[in-house]
Tab-separated table of C-alpha atoms and ligand atoms in Angstrom:
chain	number	residue	atom	x	y	z
A	645	MET	CA	-66.428	-22.627	31.370
A	646	ILE	CA	-63.765	-20.764	33.879
A	647	LYS	CA	-65.034	-17.369	32.308
A	648	ASP	CA	-68.534	-18.270	32.768
A	649	LEU	CA	-68.538	-19.633	36.144
A	650	GLN	CA	-66.644	-16.152	37.590
A	651	GLN	CA	-69.096	-14.109	35.453
A	652	LYS	CA	-71.877	-16.019	37.201
A	653	ILE	CA	-69.981	-15.348	40.591
A	654	LEU	CA	-69.488	-12.002	39.861
A	655	GLU	CA	-73.378	-10.823	39.374
A	656	LEU	CA	-74.337	-13.099	42.624
A	657	LYS	CA	-72.090	-11.340	44.654
A	658	LYS	CA	-73.202	-8.146	43.416
A	659	GLU	CA	-76.411	-9.573	43.701
A	660	LYS	CA	-76.671	-11.057	47.664
A	661	ASP	CA	-74.129	-8.099	48.789
A	662	VAL	CA	-71.302	-10.172	49.414
A	663	CYS	CA	-67.416	-9.494	50.049
A	664	ILE	CA	-65.003	-12.344	48.341
A	665	LEU	CA	-62.185	-12.294	50.496
A	666	ALA	CA	-59.192	-14.222	49.313
A	667	HIS	CA	-55.746	-15.447	50.798
A	668	SER	CA	-52.821	-14.696	48.035
A	669	TYR	CA	-52.406	-18.394	48.592
A	670	MET	CA	-55.592	-19.066	46.478
A	671	SER	CA	-55.170	-20.002	43.220
A	672	GLU	CA	-55.764	-17.297	40.019
A	673	ASP	CA	-59.210	-18.368	38.939
A	674	VAL	CA	-60.214	-17.389	42.839
A	675	CYS	CA	-58.478	-14.360	42.847
A	676	GLU	CA	-60.320	-12.583	39.861
A	677	VAL	CA	-63.691	-12.835	41.771
A	678	ALA	CA	-62.490	-11.868	44.864
A	679	ASP	CA	-63.072	-7.867	46.032
A	680	PHE	CA	-59.974	-8.371	47.944
A	681	VAL	CA	-56.652	-10.311	47.420
A	682	GLY	CA	-53.759	-9.983	50.598
A	683	ASP	CA	-51.763	-11.334	53.353
A	684	SER	CA	-53.192	-12.309	57.139
A	685	TYR	CA	-52.908	-8.667	57.919
A	686	ALA	CA	-54.648	-6.949	54.955
A	687	LEU	CA	-57.644	-9.331	55.157
A	688	ALA	CA	-58.207	-8.920	58.549
A	689	VAL	CA	-57.636	-5.082	57.700
A	690	LYS	CA	-60.338	-5.363	54.809
A	691	ALA	CA	-63.214	-7.553	56.962
A	692	LYS	CA	-63.430	-4.709	59.527
A	693	SER	CA	-63.871	-1.766	56.751
A	694	ALA	CA	-65.790	-4.248	53.723
A	695	PRO	CA	-69.990	-2.337	53.494
A	696	GLN	CA	-71.097	-5.978	52.476
A	697	SER	CA	-73.853	-7.839	54.786
A	698	THR	CA	-71.682	-11.093	53.722
A	699	VAL	CA	-68.379	-12.530	54.031
A	700	ILE	CA	-67.043	-15.542	51.896
A	701	MET	CA	-63.249	-16.109	52.967
A	702	CYS	CA	-61.147	-18.124	50.590
A	703	GLY	CA	-58.378	-19.131	52.205
A	704	VAL	CA	-58.638	-21.476	55.889
A	705	ARG	CA	-60.527	-21.576	59.033
A	706	PHE	CA	-58.803	-18.773	61.303
A	707	MET	CA	-59.232	-16.242	58.906
A	708	ALA	CA	-63.213	-16.782	58.534
A	709	GLU	CA	-62.830	-16.889	62.249
A	710	THR	CA	-60.700	-13.615	62.197
A	711	VAL	CA	-63.852	-12.033	59.862
A	712	LYS	CA	-66.226	-12.989	62.404
A	713	MET	CA	-64.753	-11.696	65.474
A	714	LEU	CA	-64.593	-8.357	63.855
A	715	SER	CA	-67.556	-8.165	62.274
A	716	PRO	CA	-69.767	-9.802	64.509
A	717	GLN	CA	-73.220	-8.682	62.953
A	718	LYS	CA	-71.853	-10.245	59.492
A	719	LYS	CA	-72.837	-13.411	57.893
A	720	VAL	CA	-69.188	-14.798	57.401
A	721	TYR	CA	-68.757	-17.958	55.334
A	722	LEU	CA	-65.671	-20.203	55.234
A	723	SER	CA	-65.678	-21.151	51.243
A	724	HIS	CA	-64.419	-24.720	52.217
A	725	SER	CA	-65.281	-26.564	54.882
A	726	GLU	CA	-62.471	-28.527	55.164
A	727	ALA	CA	-59.822	-25.987	55.025
A	728	GLY	CA	-58.043	-25.579	57.980
A	729	CYS	CA	-54.839	-24.494	59.121
A	730	PRO	CA	-52.875	-27.768	61.044
A	731	MET	CA	-50.485	-24.989	63.014
A	732	ALA	CA	-53.572	-23.518	63.921
A	733	GLU	CA	-54.935	-26.426	65.831
A	734	GLN	CA	-51.792	-27.597	67.525
A	735	MET	CA	-51.755	-25.763	70.436
A	736	ASP	CA	-54.477	-26.177	73.162
A	737	ARG	CA	-56.002	-23.103	75.229
A	738	ASP	CA	-55.540	-25.573	78.534
A	739	VAL	CA	-52.431	-26.736	78.067
A	740	ILE	CA	-51.309	-22.886	77.030
A	741	ALA	CA	-52.583	-21.802	80.346
A	742	GLU	CA	-50.517	-23.754	82.483
A	743	VAL	CA	-47.511	-22.809	80.263
A	744	LYS	CA	-48.315	-18.999	80.563
A	745	LYS	CA	-48.261	-19.706	85.115
A	746	MET	CA	-44.960	-21.159	84.357
A	747	TYR	CA	-43.879	-17.307	83.029
A	748	PRO	CA	-46.193	-15.122	84.404
A	749	ASP	CA	-44.136	-11.983	83.426
A	750	TYR	CA	-44.432	-12.757	80.111
A	751	ALA	CA	-46.672	-11.682	77.229
A	752	VAL	CA	-48.529	-13.902	75.029
A	753	VAL	CA	-48.032	-13.230	71.336
A	754	ALA	CA	-49.816	-15.438	69.871
A	755	TYR	CA	-49.477	-15.873	65.469
A	756	ILE	CA	-53.305	-15.041	63.664
A	757	ASN	CA	-52.584	-18.627	62.631
A	758	THR	CA	-54.423	-20.007	66.005
A	759	THR	CA	-57.921	-20.971	66.591
A	760	ALA	CA	-60.579	-18.339	67.841
A	761	GLU	CA	-59.928	-20.408	71.874
A	762	LEU	CA	-56.260	-19.898	71.964
A	763	LYS	CA	-57.127	-16.032	71.281
A	764	THR	CA	-58.641	-16.457	74.374
A	765	ILE	CA	-55.837	-15.928	75.949
A	766	ALA	CA	-52.980	-14.408	73.771
A	767	ASP	CA	-52.134	-10.883	75.040
A	768	TYR	CA	-51.451	-10.246	71.841
A	769	CYS	CA	-52.049	-11.281	68.309
A	770	VAL	CA	-49.180	-10.826	64.781
A	771	THR	CA	-49.099	-11.868	61.330
A	772	SER	CA	-46.293	-12.552	59.408
A	773	SER	CA	-45.958	-9.221	58.242
A	774	SER	CA	-46.779	-7.243	61.706
A	775	ALA	CA	-45.259	-9.419	64.224
A	776	VAL	CA	-41.357	-7.704	64.208
A	777	LYS	CA	-43.671	-4.135	64.319
A	778	ILE	CA	-45.909	-5.240	67.141
A	779	CYS	CA	-43.521	-6.937	69.510
A	780	LYS	CA	-41.194	-4.395	69.263
A	781	ALA	CA	-44.102	-2.050	69.948
A	782	ILE	CA	-45.366	-3.490	73.010
A	783	PRO	CA	-44.147	-2.361	76.316
A	784	GLU	CA	-43.372	-6.030	77.536
A	785	LYS	CA	-40.025	-6.824	77.511
A	786	ASN	CA	-40.198	-10.905	77.899
A	787	ILE	CA	-42.301	-12.562	75.706
A	788	LEU	CA	-43.888	-15.965	75.627
A	789	PHE	CA	-44.153	-16.347	71.450
A	790	ILE	CA	-47.050	-19.220	70.023
A	791	PRO	CA	-47.211	-21.277	68.426
A	792	ASP	CA	-44.605	-20.945	64.900
A	793	ILE	CA	-41.176	-21.881	66.271
A	794	ASN	CA	-39.184	-20.732	63.016
A	795	LEU	CA	-41.015	-16.767	62.930
A	796	GLY	CA	-40.835	-17.138	66.521
A	797	THR	CA	-37.349	-17.219	66.457
A	798	TYR	CA	-36.862	-14.839	63.396
A	799	VAL	CA	-38.790	-12.420	65.139
A	800	LYS	CA	-36.422	-12.743	68.201
A	801	ASN	CA	-33.420	-12.015	66.187
A	802	GLN	CA	-34.877	-8.992	65.115
A	803	ILE	CA	-35.642	-7.739	68.630
A	804	PRO	CA	-32.393	-9.012	70.987
A	805	GLU	CA	-33.405	-6.331	72.970
A	806	LYS	CA	-36.092	-8.254	74.298
A	807	ASN	CA	-36.708	-12.010	76.163
A	808	PHE	CA	-38.625	-14.656	73.925
A	809	LYS	CA	-39.748	-18.539	75.300
A	810	LEU	CA	-40.877	-19.795	72.243
A	811	LEU	CA	-42.573	-23.735	72.044
A	812	SER	CA	-42.104	-26.127	68.861
A	813	GLY	CA	-45.095	-25.163	66.837
A	814	GLY	CA	-45.272	-24.547	62.963
A	815	CYS	CA	-46.569	-25.085	59.502
A	816	PRO	CA	-46.049	-28.151	58.003
A	817	THR	CA	-45.461	-27.016	54.481
A	818	HIS	CA	-43.229	-24.376	54.907
A	819	ALA	CA	-40.840	-26.421	58.138
A	820	ARG	CA	-40.543	-29.152	55.576
A	821	ILE	CA	-38.352	-27.183	53.108
A	822	GLU	CA	-34.500	-27.667	53.822
A	823	LYS	CA	-31.378	-25.760	53.866
A	824	ASN	CA	-30.120	-28.393	50.902
A	825	GLU	CA	-33.042	-27.463	48.724
A	826	VAL	CA	-32.145	-23.932	48.410
A	827	LEU	CA	-28.225	-24.373	47.975
A	828	ALA	CA	-29.043	-26.769	44.699
A	829	ALA	CA	-32.074	-23.698	43.784
A	830	LYS	CA	-29.347	-21.253	44.081
A	831	LYS	CA	-26.401	-23.338	42.331
A	832	LEU	CA	-29.381	-23.757	39.319
A	833	HIS	CA	-30.516	-20.213	39.378
A	834	SER	CA	-26.806	-18.179	40.495
A	835	GLU	CA	-28.487	-14.987	39.189
A	836	ALA	CA	-31.847	-15.372	41.119
A	837	LEU	CA	-32.646	-12.991	44.741
A	838	VAL	CA	-33.733	-15.675	47.262
A	839	LEU	CA	-37.245	-14.486	48.975
A	840	VAL	CA	-38.724	-16.879	52.080
A	841	HIS	CA	-40.902	-16.674	54.727
A	842	PRO	CA	-40.452	-16.357	57.933
A	843	GLU	CA	-42.278	-19.946	58.587
A	844	CYS	CA	-39.163	-21.363	57.168
A	845	ARG	CA	-36.499	-22.938	59.575
A	846	PRO	CA	-34.133	-20.611	60.416
A	847	GLU	CA	-31.225	-22.090	58.407
A	848	VAL	CA	-33.421	-21.682	55.438
A	849	ALA	CA	-34.132	-17.942	56.003
A	850	ALA	CA	-30.248	-17.241	56.590
A	851	LEU	CA	-30.088	-18.295	53.264
A	852	ALA	CA	-32.509	-15.715	51.698
A	853	ASP	CA	-32.030	-12.154	50.180
A	854	TYR	CA	-35.755	-10.824	51.827
A	855	ILE	CA	-37.732	-12.574	54.191
A	856	GLY	CA	-41.635	-11.474	54.685
A	857	SER	CA	-44.687	-12.365	54.110
A	858	THR	CA	-46.947	-13.443	51.155
A	859	SER	CA	-47.634	-9.718	50.029
A	860	GLY	CA	-43.699	-8.601	51.057
A	861	ILE	CA	-42.479	-11.430	48.795
A	862	MET	CA	-45.040	-10.139	46.127
A	863	ASP	CA	-44.533	-6.749	46.615
A	864	TYR	CA	-40.524	-7.083	46.659
A	865	ALA	CA	-40.519	-9.181	43.706
A	866	ILE	CA	-42.350	-7.055	41.892
A	867	LYS	CA	-41.028	-3.392	42.916
A	868	SER	CA	-37.350	-4.818	42.372
A	869	ASP	CA	-35.097	-4.028	39.669
A	870	LYS	CA	-33.733	-7.529	39.256
A	871	LYS	CA	-35.045	-9.921	36.967
A	872	GLU	CA	-35.048	-13.868	38.361
A	873	PHE	CA	-36.063	-14.697	42.232
A	874	ILE	CA	-36.300	-18.222	43.629
A	875	ILE	CA	-39.644	-18.112	45.422
A	876	GLY	CA	-39.699	-19.715	49.285
A	877	THR	CA	-43.372	-19.995	50.114
A	878	GLU	CA	-46.452	-21.735	48.863
A	879	ASN	CA	-45.985	-22.440	44.801
A	880	SER	CA	-49.376	-20.001	44.300
A	881	ILE	CA	-46.752	-17.401	44.639
A	882	VAL	CA	-44.844	-18.109	41.971
A	883	GLN	CA	-47.840	-18.293	39.167
A	884	HIS	CA	-49.355	-15.012	40.750
A	885	LEU	CA	-46.431	-13.175	40.438
A	886	GLN	CA	-45.457	-14.456	36.813
A	887	PHE	CA	-49.324	-13.428	36.144
A	888	LYS	CA	-47.766	-9.732	37.372
A	889	CYS	CA	-44.337	-9.398	36.085
A	890	PRO	CA	-44.431	-11.727	32.699
A	891	ASP	CA	-40.880	-10.419	31.503
A	892	LYS	CA	-39.535	-11.675	35.208
A	893	LYS	CA	-37.943	-15.414	35.720
A	894	LEU	CA	-39.782	-17.303	38.968
A	895	TYR	CA	-38.505	-20.213	40.196
A	896	ALA	CA	-39.752	-22.207	42.928
A	897	LEU	CA	-37.849	-23.502	45.536
A	898	SER	CA	-39.546	-26.778	46.137
A	899	LYS	CA	-42.266	-28.535	44.219
A	900	ASN	CA	-43.078	-29.667	47.287
A	901	PHE	CA	-43.983	-26.048	48.668
A	902	ILE	CA	-48.100	-26.790	48.435
A	903	CYS	CA	-50.015	-26.336	51.339
A	904	PRO	CA	-52.875	-28.890	50.915
A	905	ASN	CA	-55.976	-27.145	52.743
A	906	MET	CA	-55.218	-23.586	50.429
A	907	LYS	CA	-55.550	-26.154	47.847
A	908	LEU	CA	-58.819	-27.154	48.661
A	909	THR	CA	-60.761	-24.023	47.954
A	910	THR	CA	-61.814	-23.935	44.098
A	911	LEU	CA	-63.983	-21.712	41.866
A	912	PRO	CA	-66.495	-24.127	41.966
A	913	ASP	CA	-67.022	-23.930	45.806
A	914	VAL	CA	-67.259	-20.140	45.645
A	915	TYR	CA	-70.409	-20.691	43.402
A	916	ALA	CA	-71.232	-23.829	45.753
A	917	CYS	CA	-70.938	-20.848	48.753
A	918	LEU	CA	-72.801	-18.340	46.819
A	919	THR	CA	-75.699	-20.150	46.349
A	920	GLY	CA	-76.024	-22.409	49.211
A	921	ASN	CA	-74.976	-25.218	48.594
A	922	GLY	CA	-71.174	-25.660	49.991
A	923	GLY	CA	-69.305	-23.873	52.252
A	924	GLU	CA	-69.993	-23.361	55.848
A	925	GLU	CA	-71.342	-20.326	57.910
A	926	ILE	CA	-69.041	-19.527	61.243
A	927	PHE	CA	-70.387	-19.105	64.575
A	928	LEU	CA	-68.525	-18.351	67.245
A	929	ASP	CA	-70.142	-17.794	71.134
A	930	GLU	CA	-69.996	-14.216	71.978
A	931	GLN	CA	-67.851	-14.757	75.179
A	932	THR	CA	-65.046	-16.739	73.423
A	933	ARG	CA	-65.333	-13.853	70.616
A	934	VAL	CA	-65.363	-11.142	72.480
A	935	ALA	CA	-62.507	-12.225	74.462
A	936	ALA	CA	-60.601	-13.263	71.297
A	937	VAL	CA	-60.915	-10.060	69.151
A	938	LYS	CA	-59.301	-8.537	72.097
A	939	CYS	CA	-56.073	-9.401	70.821
A	940	ILE	CA	-56.905	-8.631	67.011
A	941	ASP	CA	-57.716	-5.173	67.652
A	942	LYS	CA	-54.816	-4.288	69.273
A	943	MET	CA	-52.948	-6.161	66.250
A	944	ILE	CA	-54.911	-3.398	64.240
A	945	GLU	CA	-54.133	-0.763	66.740
A	946	LEU	CA	-50.246	-1.137	66.697
A	947	GLY	CA	-50.089	-2.941	63.401
A	948	GLY	CA	-50.864	0.165	61.199
B	1286	LIG	P1	-49.191	-14.730	55.496
B	1286	LIG	O1	-49.178	-13.424	56.990
B	1286	LIG	O2	-48.062	-14.065	54.748
B	1286	LIG	O3	-50.540	-14.421	54.935
B	1286	LIG	O4	-49.166	-15.901	55.597
B	1286	LIG	C1	-50.103	-17.255	56.164
B	1286	LIG	C2	-50.066	-18.189	56.343
B	1286	LIG	O5	-50.497	-19.062	56.240
B	1286	LIG	C3	-48.442	-18.330	55.576
B	1286	LIG	O6	-48.415	-19.715	55.539
B	1287	LIG	FE1	-51.513	-23.203	57.312
B	1287	LIG	FE2	-48.841	-23.518	56.182
B	1287	LIG	FE3	-51.035	-23.923	54.953
B	1287	LIG	FE4	-50.181	-21.274	56.032
B	1287	LIG	S1	-49.117	-22.889	54.671
B	1287	LIG	S2	-52.116	-22.000	55.579
B	1287	LIG	S3	-49.562	-22.551	57.717
B	1287	LIG	S4	-50.839	-25.063	57.260
């Protein structure tokens, strides 16, 4: 059944000149039909160069908006219309505009997990894999980092020479994980290295052997000589890694490490989107797009 549906999707995407992009939190069956699977930085870069006239983003809304910002001439679809990222909706443009007035000499650095509207007042955009590099590279010494306080704290700790103001937003899925869960997992698997996403709380990240983006975590586990890993991000990464390195032992840091938003998209949703029976086409008004894409362009320029 799955193979049949995958075959139909592969044929349809070729026939309709569609590029399927999938975030690494998608399930294995969705990743298998994608032209490209990656973290949010790699997806943004790929979106720019994809030659197809249509893109289906299997991920969450801000990722599809990023594709539309970078490729306004393309038809861009979000494969499941309700797949949003709660963190992206946490901060309102007008509120941040007021905060900006309070700190006029601070550059606003926005995590890519934000709405297109909020990006219009950001000076720079970053992803989890590019945040440290970009915050180091920008000329400004003072940075107002929005919205993720955990990622912001991680970046701040890597760049002590700069001044950071952080606001208290974040990812409900990653922020739910507590220090005692890491300690329990380490006790259970004493030989395993702990790999966590920087959206985790600082006290969780402090116990990690490696902190990085979804792709960063996967690369680390694949390339490492070590054989056991506790994975501190969405549990789909445990599954993908187990396929990629069957000889290694991979443990979920918590059985609750599940992003309900990323889990919405299924293989039948991708099919429905391709056949015009599902998904949602993304539209951005040109004024918002032009204002928001500036910080994404800078991100790609500085992120390399
Ligand atoms: P990445 O930058 O690792 O893709 O993270 C995106 C995300 O939403 C993690 O929760
Ligand atoms: Fe958003 Fe967190 Fe889900 Fe990533 S894991 S999409 S940041 S809610």
